[in-house]
């Protein structure tokens, strides 16, 4: 019988140690069609497992970007309305100066 940690699946399962998955490159290593099919099934299962988290993150990101766009849009409207207000004040100041000059030259 093999020593513990030597890779024996039965001993590893009893001791609570599982062998690590080894990353392989299917283009370099010759794999059987069954192995390729199994890899596809595992990849699909992992993708489906993370799909709800990804969907939630995408929704939150989209809402955040939308809120930023609306904030910029609103600020633009606000600043344009302030510019008109300042223009009106400037026009009133010019008119007041003109009236003051007219009174000063008229007296």
mmCIF file of C-alpha atoms in Angstrom, residues 12-105:
data_model
loop_
_atom_site.group_PDB
_atom_site.id
_atom_site.type_symbol
_atom_site.label_atom_id
_atom_site.label_comp_id
_atom_site.label_asym_id
_atom_site.label_seq_id
_atom_site.Cartn_x
_atom_site.Cartn_y
_atom_site.Cartn_z
ATOM 1 C CA UNK A 12 -6.028 10.930 0.226
ATOM 2 C CA UNK A 13 -9.802 10.804 0.675
ATOM 3 C CA UNK A 14 -9.437 9.308 4.157
ATOM 4 C CA UNK A 15 -6.892 11.915 5.259
ATOM 5 C CA UNK A 16 -8.926 14.810 3.834
ATOM 6 C CA UNK A 17 -6.364 15.686 1.188
ATOM 7 C CA UNK A 18 -7.492 15.762 -2.409
ATOM 8 C CA UNK A 19 -5.127 15.877 -5.369
ATOM 9 C CA UNK A 20 -4.945 19.230 -7.113
ATOM 10 C CA UNK A 21 -6.275 19.554 -10.634
ATOM 11 C CA UNK A 22 -3.481 19.873 -13.111
ATOM 12 C CA UNK A 23 -3.821 22.537 -15.806
ATOM 13 C CA UNK A 24 -3.267 21.094 -19.259
ATOM 14 C CA UNK A 25 -3.153 22.553 -22.748
ATOM 15 C CA UNK A 26 -5.442 20.518 -25.028
ATOM 16 C CA UNK A 27 -3.633 21.768 -28.131
ATOM 17 C CA UNK A 28 -0.291 20.319 -26.987
ATOM 18 C CA UNK A 29 -1.421 17.147 -25.289
ATOM 19 C CA UNK A 30 -3.259 14.456 -27.181
ATOM 20 C CA UNK A 31 -6.624 13.964 -25.493
ATOM 21 C CA UNK A 32 -9.311 11.488 -26.362
ATOM 22 C CA UNK A 33 -12.673 12.803 -27.584
ATOM 23 C CA UNK A 34 -14.212 11.637 -24.293
ATOM 24 C CA UNK A 35 -11.707 13.702 -22.317
ATOM 25 C CA UNK A 36 -12.380 16.758 -24.502
ATOM 26 C CA UNK A 37 -16.135 16.297 -24.033
ATOM 27 C CA UNK A 38 -15.662 16.025 -20.267
ATOM 28 C CA UNK A 39 -13.574 19.227 -20.275
ATOM 29 C CA UNK A 40 -16.348 21.019 -22.173
ATOM 30 C CA UNK A 41 -18.943 19.776 -19.684
ATOM 31 C CA UNK A 42 -16.861 20.992 -16.725
ATOM 32 C CA UNK A 43 -16.262 24.381 -18.361
ATOM 33 C CA UNK A 44 -19.989 24.743 -19.090
ATOM 34 C CA UNK A 45 -20.856 23.833 -15.488
ATOM 35 C CA UNK A 46 -18.371 26.405 -14.158
ATOM 36 C CA UNK A 47 -19.727 29.059 -16.540
ATOM 37 C CA UNK A 48 -23.323 28.361 -15.489
ATOM 38 C CA UNK A 49 -22.294 28.482 -11.827
ATOM 39 C CA UNK A 50 -20.814 31.975 -12.164
ATOM 40 C CA UNK A 51 -23.523 33.305 -14.503
ATOM 41 C CA UNK A 52 -25.850 34.760 -11.802
ATOM 42 C CA UNK A 53 -22.956 36.591 -10.105
ATOM 43 C CA UNK A 54 -21.784 37.966 -13.430
ATOM 44 C CA UNK A 55 -25.311 39.040 -14.344
ATOM 45 C CA UNK A 56 -25.726 40.838 -11.000
ATOM 46 C CA UNK A 57 -22.369 42.590 -11.380
ATOM 47 C CA UNK A 58 -23.255 43.633 -14.933
ATOM 48 C CA UNK A 59 -26.587 45.073 -13.774
ATOM 49 C CA UNK A 60 -24.956 46.988 -10.912
ATOM 50 C CA UNK A 61 -22.250 48.302 -13.245
ATOM 51 C CA UNK A 62 -24.849 49.357 -15.812
ATOM 52 C CA UNK A 63 -26.917 51.153 -13.185
ATOM 53 C CA UNK A 64 -23.813 52.893 -11.869
ATOM 54 C CA UNK A 65 -22.796 54.078 -15.331
ATOM 55 C CA UNK A 66 -26.378 55.188 -16.035
ATOM 56 C CA UNK A 67 -26.495 57.156 -12.786
ATOM 57 C CA UNK A 68 -23.192 58.834 -13.667
ATOM 58 C CA UNK A 69 -24.495 59.780 -17.113
ATOM 59 C CA UNK A 70 -27.692 61.225 -15.634
ATOM 60 C CA UNK A 71 -25.696 63.169 -13.056
ATOM 61 C CA UNK A 72 -23.475 64.692 -15.751
ATOM 62 C CA UNK A 73 -26.549 65.480 -17.859
ATOM 63 C CA UNK A 74 -28.313 67.118 -14.906
ATOM 64 C CA UNK A 75 -25.244 69.107 -13.928
ATOM 65 C CA UNK A 76 -24.932 70.348 -17.510
ATOM 66 C CA UNK A 77 -28.515 71.613 -17.453
ATOM 67 C CA UNK A 78 -27.936 73.219 -14.066
ATOM 68 C CA UNK A 79 -24.759 74.994 -15.142
ATOM 69 C CA UNK A 80 -26.358 76.259 -18.370
ATOM 70 C CA UNK A 81 -29.290 77.677 -16.405
ATOM 71 C CA UNK A 82 -26.810 79.365 -14.042
ATOM 72 C CA UNK A 83 -25.016 80.926 -17.017
ATOM 73 C CA UNK A 84 -28.287 82.479 -18.209
ATOM 74 C CA UNK A 85 -28.945 83.770 -14.724
ATOM 75 C CA UNK A 86 -25.481 85.348 -14.585
ATOM 76 C CA UNK A 87 -25.973 86.836 -18.059
ATOM 77 C CA UNK A 88 -29.238 88.418 -16.909
ATOM 78 C CA UNK A 89 -27.510 89.866 -13.848
ATOM 79 C CA UNK A 90 -24.752 91.233 -16.036
ATOM 80 C CA UNK A 91 -27.320 92.849 -18.369
ATOM 81 C CA UNK A 92 -29.090 94.423 -15.393
ATOM 82 C CA UNK A 93 -25.764 95.717 -14.060
ATOM 83 C CA UNK A 94 -24.958 97.275 -17.449
ATOM 84 C CA UNK A 95 -28.389 98.935 -17.533
ATOM 85 C CA UNK A 96 -27.908 100.251 -13.989
ATOM 86 C CA UNK A 97 -24.503 101.662 -14.925
ATOM 87 C CA UNK A 98 -25.988 103.306 -18.005
ATOM 88 C CA UNK A 99 -28.778 104.856 -15.885
ATOM 89 C CA UNK A 100 -26.233 106.064 -13.337
ATOM 90 C CA UNK A 101 -24.121 107.623 -16.112
ATOM 91 C CA UNK A 102 -27.208 109.230 -17.641
ATOM 92 C CA UNK A 103 -28.199 110.731 -14.288
ATOM 93 C CA UNK A 104 -24.659 111.908 -13.649
ATOM 94 C CA UNK A 105 -24.346 113.534 -17.076
#
